[in-house]
Amino acid sequence: MINYPNKKSISIDENKETHSNRGMNFERLINISNEYYITNDIGIIHKKPTPIKVVKVNYQKNQFYSNRHCITEAYYEMASTTDYNGIYKGHHIDFEAKQTKYMTFNVGSNLKQHQLEHLNNVCKHGGIGFILVCFIKVNEIFLVTYDKIVSYCNEKTKSIIPYEFFKKEAYVINSSYLIPVDYMPIVDLIINKEKNVKKEN
Amino acid sequence: MINYPNKKSISIDENKETHSNRGMNFERLINISNEYYITNDIGIIHKKPTPIKVVKVNYQKNQFYSNRHCITEAYYEMASTTDYNGIYKGHHIDFEAKQTKYMTFNVGSNLKQHQLEHLNNVCKHGGIGFILVCFIKVNEIFLVTYDKIVSYCNEKTKSIIPYEFFKKEAYVINSSYLIPVDYMPIVDLIINKEKNVKKEN
């Protein structure tokens, strides 16, 4: 359960998880947060649509859906980038969101190689790339920067990262009724940290 | 025809245009250019997938496509943002690409209100928002910044912009064999212009 200051709560229940809604609640909470950011002119972050390969379309000219072409055969495609991107205070933001029901986060099974490459490219070109990881068991959401994930995997030569690493190296995301996944204050921290590093150099 | 330095050419032929491939050639040329930018580590710009509302999925467990769920009913949805975005030299880039077979560009029929709002938001938050417009008749591609489009429409209180406006107020995009829609040098110009404006202030 994510505890809200006003005692309301939203549950990301692992028991209710099916193939079709796996990750959907977390995604919806992020979408609600993004809508808040857009409406309140804080930042412009959108979820990218799921890529779908359309094979057959039925042009229903004389039917009820006269202006809507019905796709009758299509297949899900692999995403070539991350799910979310946009702009905040002039900075390009790019991230993926994942949840785990274990007390570990498996980079290998949760992130495709080309998604990691994409995040690497984004960071290299001056953007802020990260992953939001939700640990369902303890209902905690972390923001972990791309470089921290890569450092861990390279150092330990393994891709399964324990919860303790997140406690130590990642940022905890706070929740509120209006912004259930309030990651922007953490992005602020990252921006300020980068500014300080630049000043020192 | 877009003339190439090595005398090769790619045609955006209006006569061959059907409902299904309208705009597709232009889109493909932009995708080729974006791939070049990514491969050569110049910038990371991607086309967002077309949003599709999935209604029915057939889980073909024992069939040929054993690992591919077939979508059997789905509908195209309206895009809430522009088609392209990404990062270049630390700047957030966001644009829409349109072609016209007339010697005018109709903002009202080519861009949805929420797409214009999205571009406005992007610019307000420090990003670079623009539209690539291809005039098929003369095979010229222009990059026009969001603010120029809006200024024209507000000033003239009409949304149909003549070709002459583009000749005067927009930037011509050059084409080469490797980069058929080479808009990045123009983005450079915009970045430098913005820097100079900041210095003057």
CSV table of C-alpha atoms in Angstrom, one decimal:
chain,number,residue,atom,x,y,z
A,1,MET,CA,0.0,0.0,0.0
A,2,ILE,CA,1.2,3.5,-0.8
A,3,ASN,CA,0.3,5.6,2.2
A,4,TYR,CA,-1.1,9.0,1.5
A,5,PRO,CA,-0.8,12.0,3.8
A,6,ASN,CA,-4.6,12.2,4.0
A,7,LYS,CA,-4.8,8.6,4.9
A,8,LYS,CA,-6.1,7.5,1.5
A,9,SER,CA,-4.2,4.8,-0.2
A,10,ILE,CA,-3.8,3.2,-3.6
A,11,SER,CA,-2.8,-0.4,-3.6
A,12,ILE,CA,-0.6,-2.1,-6.2
A,13,ASP,CA,-1.8,-5.6,-5.4
A,14,GLU,CA,0.4,-8.4,-6.7
A,15,ASN,CA,-2.2,-11.0,-6.1
A,16,LYS,CA,-4.7,-9.4,-8.5
A,17,GLU,CA,-2.0,-9.3,-11.1
A,18,THR,CA,-2.8,-11.1,-14.4
A,19,HIS,CA,-0.9,-11.1,-17.6
A,20,SER,CA,-3.1,-8.4,-19.1
A,21,ASN,CA,-2.9,-5.9,-16.2
A,22,ARG,CA,0.6,-6.6,-15.0
A,23,GLY,CA,2.2,-3.2,-14.5
A,24,MET,CA,-1.0,-1.5,-15.5
A,25,ASN,CA,-1.7,0.0,-12.1
A,26,PHE,CA,1.8,1.4,-11.8
A,27,GLU,CA,1.5,2.8,-15.3
A,28,ARG,CA,-1.9,4.4,-14.4
A,29,LEU,CA,-0.4,6.1,-11.3
A,30,ILE,CA,2.4,7.5,-13.4
A,31,ASN,CA,0.0,8.7,-16.0
A,32,ILE,CA,-2.1,10.5,-13.3
A,33,SER,CA,1.1,12.1,-12.1
A,34,ASN,CA,2.1,13.2,-15.6
A,35,GLU,CA,-1.3,14.7,-16.1
A,36,TYR,CA,-0.9,16.7,-12.9
A,37,TYR,CA,2.5,17.9,-14.1
A,38,ILE,CA,1.0,19.0,-17.5
A,39,THR,CA,-2.1,20.6,-16.1
A,40,ASN,CA,-0.1,22.5,-13.5
A,41,ASP,CA,2.5,23.6,-16.1
A,42,ILE,CA,5.3,21.8,-14.2
A,43,GLY,CA,6.6,19.6,-17.0
A,44,ILE,CA,5.5,17.9,-20.2
A,45,ILE,CA,6.0,14.1,-19.9
A,46,HIS,CA,4.0,11.7,-22.0
A,47,LYS,CA,3.8,7.9,-22.2
A,48,LYS,CA,4.6,6.7,-25.7
A,49,PRO,CA,1.9,4.5,-27.3
A,50,THR,CA,2.7,0.8,-27.5
A,51,PRO,CA,4.1,0.0,-31.0
A,52,ILE,CA,1.7,-2.1,-33.0
A,53,LYS,CA,2.2,-3.6,-36.4
A,54,VAL,CA,-1.0,-3.3,-38.4
A,55,VAL,CA,-1.6,-6.0,-41.0
A,56,LYS,CA,-5.2,-5.8,-42.0
A,57,VAL,CA,-7.7,-2.9,-41.8
A,58,ASN,CA,-11.4,-3.1,-42.5
A,59,TYR,CA,-12.6,0.2,-44.0
A,60,GLN,CA,-16.2,0.2,-42.6
A,61,LYS,CA,-17.6,2.8,-44.9
A,62,ASN,CA,-21.3,2.0,-44.5
A,63,GLN,CA,-21.4,0.7,-41.0
A,64,PHE,CA,-22.0,2.2,-37.6
A,65,TYR,CA,-18.3,3.2,-37.2
A,66,SER,CA,-18.4,5.0,-40.5
A,67,ASN,CA,-15.5,7.2,-39.7
A,68,ARG,CA,-13.4,4.6,-37.8
A,69,HIS,CA,-11.4,2.1,-39.7
A,70,CYS,CA,-11.4,-1.2,-37.8
A,71,ILE,CA,-8.0,-2.9,-37.5
A,72,THR,CA,-8.7,-6.6,-37.8
A,73,GLU,CA,-5.2,-8.1,-37.7
A,74,ALA,CA,-2.3,-6.5,-35.8
A,75,TYR,CA,0.6,-7.6,-33.6
A,76,TYR,CA,2.4,-6.0,-30.7
A,77,GLU,CA,5.9,-4.9,-31.6
A,78,MET,CA,9.0,-4.5,-29.3
A,79,ALA,CA,9.5,-1.0,-28.1
A,80,SER,CA,12.7,0.5,-29.5
A,81,THR,CA,12.9,3.1,-26.8
A,82,THR,CA,11.7,3.7,-23.2
A,83,ASP,CA,8.0,4.3,-22.3
A,84,TYR,CA,8.2,7.9,-21.1
A,85,ASN,CA,9.8,11.0,-22.2
A,86,GLY,CA,9.4,14.8,-22.3
A,87,ILE,CA,10.7,18.0,-21.0
A,88,TYR,CA,11.2,19.5,-17.5
A,89,LYS,CA,12.8,22.9,-16.9
A,90,GLY,CA,14.6,22.7,-20.3
A,91,HIS,CA,15.9,19.2,-19.6
A,92,HIS,CA,15.1,16.2,-21.7
A,93,ILE,CA,13.7,13.5,-19.5
A,94,ASP,CA,13.6,9.9,-20.5
A,95,PHE,CA,12.6,6.9,-18.4
A,96,GLU,CA,11.2,3.4,-18.1
A,97,ALA,CA,8.9,2.2,-15.3
A,98,LYS,CA,8.9,-1.3,-13.9
A,99,GLN,CA,7.6,-3.1,-10.9
A,100,THR,CA,8.8,-6.2,-9.2
A,101,LYS,CA,7.1,-8.6,-6.9
A,102,TYR,CA,10.4,-9.9,-5.5
A,103,MET,CA,12.9,-8.1,-3.3
A,104,THR,CA,15.2,-7.9,-6.2
A,105,PHE,CA,15.1,-6.1,-9.6
A,106,ASN,CA,16.2,-8.1,-12.6
A,107,VAL,CA,17.6,-5.7,-15.1
A,108,GLY,CA,18.0,-8.5,-17.7
A,109,SER,CA,14.4,-9.5,-17.7
A,110,ASN,CA,12.9,-6.1,-17.2
A,111,LEU,CA,14.9,-4.0,-19.7
A,112,LYS,CA,15.8,-4.9,-23.2
A,113,GLN,CA,19.4,-4.3,-24.4
A,114,HIS,CA,18.2,-1.6,-26.9
A,115,GLN,CA,16.3,0.2,-24.1
A,116,LEU,CA,19.5,0.3,-22.1
A,117,GLU,CA,21.4,1.6,-25.2
A,118,HIS,CA,18.7,4.2,-25.7
A,119,LEU,CA,19.0,5.4,-22.1
A,120,ASN,CA,22.8,5.5,-22.5
A,121,ASN,CA,22.4,7.6,-25.7
A,122,VAL,CA,20.0,10.0,-23.9
A,123,CYS,CA,22.4,10.6,-21.1
A,124,LYS,CA,25.4,11.0,-23.5
A,125,HIS,CA,23.5,13.7,-25.3
A,126,GLY,CA,22.7,15.7,-22.2
A,127,GLY,CA,19.4,14.2,-21.1
A,128,ILE,CA,18.3,12.8,-17.8
A,129,GLY,CA,17.7,9.0,-18.1
A,130,PHE,CA,16.4,6.9,-15.3
A,131,ILE,CA,14.2,4.0,-14.2
A,132,LEU,CA,11.3,4.0,-11.8
A,133,VAL,CA,11.2,0.7,-9.9
A,134,CYS,CA,8.3,-0.2,-7.7
A,135,PHE,CA,8.8,-2.9,-5.1
A,136,ILE,CA,5.3,-4.2,-4.7
A,137,LYS,CA,6.0,-6.2,-1.4
A,138,VAL,CA,7.0,-3.1,0.5
A,139,ASN,CA,5.1,-0.6,-1.7
A,140,GLU,CA,8.1,1.6,-2.3
A,141,ILE,CA,9.0,3.3,-5.5
A,142,PHE,CA,12.5,4.3,-6.3
A,143,LEU,CA,14.1,6.5,-9.0
A,144,VAL,CA,17.4,5.0,-10.0
A,145,THR,CA,19.6,6.8,-12.5
A,146,TYR,CA,20.8,4.9,-15.6
A,147,ASP,CA,24.5,5.3,-14.6
A,148,LYS,CA,23.9,3.7,-11.1
A,149,ILE,CA,22.2,0.7,-12.7
A,150,VAL,CA,25.0,0.2,-15.2
A,151,SER,CA,27.8,0.7,-12.6
A,152,TYR,CA,26.2,-2.0,-10.4
A,153,CYS,CA,25.8,-4.5,-13.2
A,154,ASN,CA,29.4,-3.9,-14.5
A,155,GLU,CA,30.9,-4.0,-11.1
A,156,LYS,CA,29.1,-7.1,-9.8
A,157,THR,CA,28.9,-8.7,-13.3
A,158,LYS,CA,25.3,-9.6,-12.6
A,159,SER,CA,22.0,-8.1,-13.5
A,160,ILE,CA,19.9,-9.0,-10.5
A,161,ILE,CA,19.9,-6.0,-8.1
A,162,PRO,CA,18.8,-6.4,-4.5
A,163,TYR,CA,16.4,-4.0,-2.8
A,164,GLU,CA,19.2,-2.9,-0.4
A,165,PHE,CA,21.0,-1.4,-3.4
A,166,PHE,CA,18.0,0.8,-4.1
A,167,LYS,CA,17.8,1.8,-0.4
A,168,LYS,CA,21.4,2.9,-0.6
A,169,GLU,CA,21.9,4.3,-4.1
A,170,ALA,CA,18.4,5.2,-5.5
A,171,TYR,CA,15.9,7.9,-4.5
A,172,VAL,CA,12.6,7.2,-2.8
A,173,ILE,CA,9.6,8.6,-4.6
A,174,ASN,CA,7.0,10.2,-2.4
A,175,SER,CA,3.3,9.8,-3.1
A,176,SER,CA,0.4,12.2,-2.5
A,177,TYR,CA,-3.2,12.0,-3.4
A,178,LEU,CA,-2.8,14.3,-6.4
A,179,ILE,CA,0.6,13.0,-7.5
A,180,PRO,CA,0.8,9.3,-6.7
A,181,VAL,CA,4.3,8.9,-8.3
A,182,ASP,CA,5.8,12.3,-7.6
A,183,TYR,CA,9.2,11.9,-9.3
A,184,MET,CA,9.8,15.5,-10.3
A,185,PRO,CA,11.3,16.7,-6.9
A,186,ILE,CA,13.9,13.9,-7.4
A,187,VAL,CA,14.6,15.1,-11.0
A,188,ASP,CA,15.2,18.5,-9.4
A,189,LEU,CA,17.8,17.0,-7.0
A,190,ILE,CA,19.5,15.4,-10.0
A,191,ILE,CA,19.6,18.6,-11.9
A,192,ASN,CA,21.0,20.5,-9.0
A,193,LYS,CA,23.6,17.8,-8.4
A,194,GLU,CA,24.7,18.0,-12.0
A,195,LYS,CA,25.0,21.8,-11.7
A,196,ASN,CA,27.2,21.5,-8.7
A,197,VAL,CA,29.4,19.0,-10.4
A,198,LYS,CA,29.8,21.4,-13.3
A,199,LYS,CA,30.6,24.3,-11.0
A,200,GLU,CA,33.3,22.2,-9.2
A,201,ASN,CA,34.9,21.3,-12.6
B,1,MET,CA,11.8,15.5,-56.8
B,2,ILE,CA,14.4,16.1,-54.1
B,3,ASN,CA,17.7,16.6,-55.9
B,4,TYR,CA,20.7,14.8,-54.5
B,5,PRO,CA,24.3,15.9,-54.8
B,6,ASN,CA,25.2,12.6,-56.5
B,7,LYS,CA,22.3,13.0,-58.9
B,8,LYS,CA,20.2,10.4,-57.3
B,9,SER,CA,16.8,11.5,-56.3
B,10,ILE,CA,13.9,10.5,-54.1
B,11,SER,CA,10.4,11.4,-55.4
B,12,ILE,CA,7.5,12.4,-53.2
B,13,ASP,CA,5.0,11.8,-55.9
B,14,GLU,CA,1.6,13.4,-55.3
B,15,ASN,CA,-0.1,11.4,-58.1
B,16,LYS,CA,0.8,8.1,-56.5
B,17,GLU,CA,-0.7,9.2,-53.2
B,18,THR,CA,-3.5,7.1,-51.8
B,19,HIS,CA,-5.2,7.4,-48.5
B,20,SER,CA,-3.1,4.7,-47.0
B,21,ASN,CA,0.3,6.0,-48.1
B,22,ARG,CA,-0.4,9.7,-47.9
B,23,GLY,CA,2.5,11.2,-46.0
B,24,MET,CA,4.3,7.9,-45.8
B,25,ASN,CA,7.1,8.7,-48.2
B,26,PHE,CA,7.9,11.9,-46.3
B,27,GLU,CA,7.7,10.0,-43.0
B,28,ARG,CA,10.1,7.3,-44.4
B,29,LEU,CA,12.6,10.0,-45.5
B,30,ILE,CA,12.5,11.5,-42.0
B,31,ASN,CA,13.0,8.1,-40.4
B,32,ILE,CA,16.0,7.4,-42.6
B,33,SER,CA,17.5,10.8,-41.5
B,34,ASN,CA,16.8,10.0,-37.8
B,35,GLU,CA,18.4,6.6,-38.2
B,36,TYR,CA,21.5,8.4,-39.6
B,37,TYR,CA,21.5,10.8,-36.7
B,38,ILE,CA,21.3,8.0,-34.2
B,39,THR,CA,23.8,5.7,-35.9
B,40,ASN,CA,26.3,8.6,-36.2
B,41,ASP,CA,25.7,9.7,-32.6
B,42,ILE,CA,24.5,13.1,-33.7
B,43,GLY,CA,21.1,13.2,-32.0
B,44,ILE,CA,18.4,10.8,-30.7
B,45,ILE,CA,15.1,11.5,-32.4
B,46,HIS,CA,12.4,8.9,-32.7
B,47,LYS,CA,9.0,8.8,-34.3
B,48,LYS,CA,6.3,7.9,-31.7
B,49,PRO,CA,4.2,4.9,-32.5
B,50,THR,CA,0.6,5.7,-33.8
B,51,PRO,CA,-1.7,5.3,-30.8
B,52,ILE,CA,-4.1,2.4,-31.2
B,53,LYS,CA,-7.0,1.4,-29.0
B,54,VAL,CA,-6.9,-2.4,-28.7
B,55,VAL,CA,-10.4,-3.9,-28.1
B,56,LYS,CA,-9.9,-7.7,-28.7
B,57,VAL,CA,-6.8,-9.9,-28.6
B,58,ASN,CA,-6.7,-13.5,-29.7
B,59,TYR,CA,-4.3,-15.4,-27.5
B,60,GLN,CA,-3.1,-17.9,-30.2
B,61,LYS,CA,-1.4,-20.4,-27.8
B,62,ASN,CA,-1.2,-23.4,-30.1
B,63,GLN,CA,-0.9,-21.8,-33.4
B,64,PHE,CA,1.9,-20.8,-35.7
B,65,TYR,CA,2.3,-17.5,-34.0
B,66,SER,CA,2.6,-19.2,-30.6
B,67,ASN,CA,4.4,-16.3,-29.0
B,68,ARG,CA,2.5,-13.5,-30.8
B,69,HIS,CA,-0.9,-12.4,-29.6
B,70,CYS,CA,-3.0,-11.4,-32.5
B,71,ILE,CA,-5.0,-8.2,-32.1
B,72,THR,CA,-8.4,-8.8,-33.9
B,73,GLU,CA,-10.2,-5.6,-33.1
B,74,ALA,CA,-8.5,-2.2,-32.7
B,75,TYR,CA,-9.0,1.4,-33.7
B,76,TYR,CA,-6.7,4.3,-34.5
B,77,GLU,CA,-6.8,7.0,-31.8
B,78,MET,CA,-6.0,10.6,-32.1
B,79,ALA,CA,-2.4,11.5,-31.2
B,80,SER,CA,-2.2,13.7,-28.1
B,81,THR,CA,1.3,15.0,-29.0
B,82,THR,CA,3.4,15.5,-32.1
B,83,ASP,CA,5.0,12.6,-34.1
B,84,TYR,CA,8.7,13.1,-33.3
B,85,ASN,CA,10.7,14.0,-30.3
B,86,GLY,CA,14.1,13.5,-28.8
B,87,ILE,CA,17.3,15.1,-27.8
B,88,TYR,CA,20.0,17.0,-29.6
B,89,LYS,CA,23.1,18.6,-27.9
B,90,GLY,CA,21.2,18.7,-24.6
B,91,HIS,CA,18.1,20.3,-26.2
B,92,HIS,CA,14.7,18.7,-26.2
B,93,ILE,CA,13.4,18.6,-29.8
B,94,ASP,CA,9.7,18.1,-30.7
B,95,PHE,CA,8.2,18.4,-34.1
B,96,GLU,CA,5.4,17.4,-36.4
B,97,ALA,CA,5.9,16.6,-40.2
B,98,LYS,CA,3.3,17.4,-42.8
B,99,GLN,CA,3.2,17.6,-46.6
B,100,THR,CA,0.9,19.6,-48.8
B,101,LYS,CA,0.1,19.2,-52.5
B,102,TYR,CA,-1.0,22.8,-52.7
B,103,MET,CA,1.1,26.0,-52.7
B,104,THR,CA,-0.4,26.7,-49.2
B,105,PHE,CA,-0.2,25.1,-45.8
B,106,ASN,CA,-3.5,24.7,-44.0
B,107,VAL,CA,-2.6,24.8,-40.2
B,108,GLY,CA,-6.2,24.1,-39.3
B,109,SER,CA,-6.5,20.8,-41.3
B,110,ASN,CA,-3.0,19.6,-40.7
B,111,LEU,CA,-2.5,20.3,-37.0
B,112,LYS,CA,-4.9,19.5,-34.2
B,113,GLN,CA,-5.5,22.1,-31.5
B,114,HIS,CA,-3.9,19.8,-28.9
B,115,GLN,CA,-0.9,19.3,-31.0
B,116,LEU,CA,-0.4,23.1,-31.2
B,117,GLU,CA,-0.9,23.3,-27.5
B,118,HIS,CA,1.7,20.6,-27.0
B,119,LEU,CA,4.2,22.5,-29.2
B,120,ASN,CA,3.4,25.6,-27.2
B,121,ASN,CA,4.1,23.8,-23.9
B,122,VAL,CA,7.3,22.3,-25.2
B,123,CYS,CA,8.6,25.8,-26.2
B,124,LYS,CA,7.5,27.3,-22.9
B,125,HIS,CA,9.5,24.7,-21.0
B,126,GLY,CA,12.6,25.4,-22.9
B,127,GLY,CA,12.4,22.9,-25.8
B,128,ILE,CA,12.7,23.5,-29.5
B,129,GLY,CA,9.3,23.0,-31.2
B,130,PHE,CA,8.8,23.2,-35.0
B,131,ILE,CA,7.0,21.8,-38.0
B,132,LEU,CA,8.6,20.3,-41.1
B,133,VAL,CA,6.5,21.2,-44.1
B,134,CYS,CA,7.0,19.5,-47.5
B,135,PHE,CA,5.6,21.3,-50.6
B,136,ILE,CA,5.2,18.4,-53.0
B,137,LYS,CA,4.7,20.5,-56.1
B,138,VAL,CA,8.1,22.2,-55.8
B,139,ASN,CA,9.7,19.5,-53.7
B,140,GLU,CA,10.9,21.8,-51.1
B,141,ILE,CA,11.0,21.1,-47.4
B,142,PHE,CA,10.9,23.8,-44.8
B,143,LEU,CA,11.4,23.9,-41.1
B,144,VAL,CA,9.2,26.5,-39.5
B,145,THR,CA,9.3,27.2,-35.8
B,146,TYR,CA,6.2,27.0,-33.8
B,147,ASP,CA,6.3,30.8,-32.8
B,148,LYS,CA,6.4,31.8,-36.5
B,149,ILE,CA,3.3,29.8,-37.4
B,150,VAL,CA,1.4,31.1,-34.4
B,151,SER,CA,2.5,34.7,-35.1
B,152,TYR,CA,1.2,34.4,-38.7
B,153,CYS,CA,-2.1,32.9,-37.8
B,154,ASN,CA,-2.7,35.4,-35.0
B,155,GLU,CA,-1.7,38.4,-37.1
B,156,LYS,CA,-3.6,37.5,-40.2
B,157,THR,CA,-6.4,35.8,-38.3
B,158,LYS,CA,-6.4,32.9,-40.8
B,159,SER,CA,-4.8,29.5,-40.8
B,160,ILE,CA,-4.0,29.0,-44.4
B,161,ILE,CA,-0.4,30.0,-44.9
B,162,PRO,CA,1.0,30.7,-48.4
B,163,TYR,CA,4.3,29.2,-49.7
B,164,GLU,CA,5.7,32.7,-49.9
B,165,PHE,CA,5.6,32.9,-46.1
B,166,PHE,CA,7.8,29.8,-45.9
B,167,LYS,CA,10.2,31.2,-48.4
B,168,LYS,CA,10.6,34.3,-46.2
B,169,GLU,CA,10.2,33.1,-42.6
B,170,ALA,CA,11.1,29.5,-42.6
B,171,TYR,CA,14.3,27.6,-43.2
B,172,VAL,CA,14.9,25.4,-46.3
B,173,ILE,CA,15.9,21.9,-45.4
B,174,ASN,CA,18.7,20.4,-47.5
B,175,SER,CA,18.8,16.8,-48.7
B,176,SER,CA,21.6,14.4,-49.3
B,177,TYR,CA,21.7,10.7,-50.2
B,178,LEU,CA,22.5,9.7,-46.6
B,179,ILE,CA,20.3,12.3,-44.9
B,180,PRO,CA,17.2,13.0,-47.1
B,181,VAL,CA,15.7,15.4,-44.6
B,182,ASP,CA,18.7,17.0,-43.0
B,183,TYR,CA,17.0,19.2,-40.4
B,184,MET,CA,19.7,19.2,-37.8
B,185,PRO,CA,21.9,22.0,-39.3
B,186,ILE,CA,18.8,24.2,-39.0
B,187,VAL,CA,18.3,23.2,-35.4
B,188,ASP,CA,21.9,24.3,-34.9
B,189,LEU,CA,21.0,27.7,-36.3
B,190,ILE,CA,18.0,28.0,-34.0
B,191,ILE,CA,20.1,27.0,-30.9
B,192,ASN,CA,22.8,29.6,-31.8
B,193,LYS,CA,20.1,32.3,-32.5
B,194,GLU,CA,18.6,31.6,-29.0
B,195,LYS,CA,22.1,31.8,-27.4
B,196,ASN,CA,22.7,35.2,-29.1
B,197,VAL,CA,19.3,36.5,-27.9
B,198,LYS,CA,20.2,35.4,-24.3
B,199,LYS,CA,23.6,37.1,-24.5
B,200,GLU,CA,22.0,40.4,-25.7
B,201,ASN,CA,19.6,40.3,-22.8
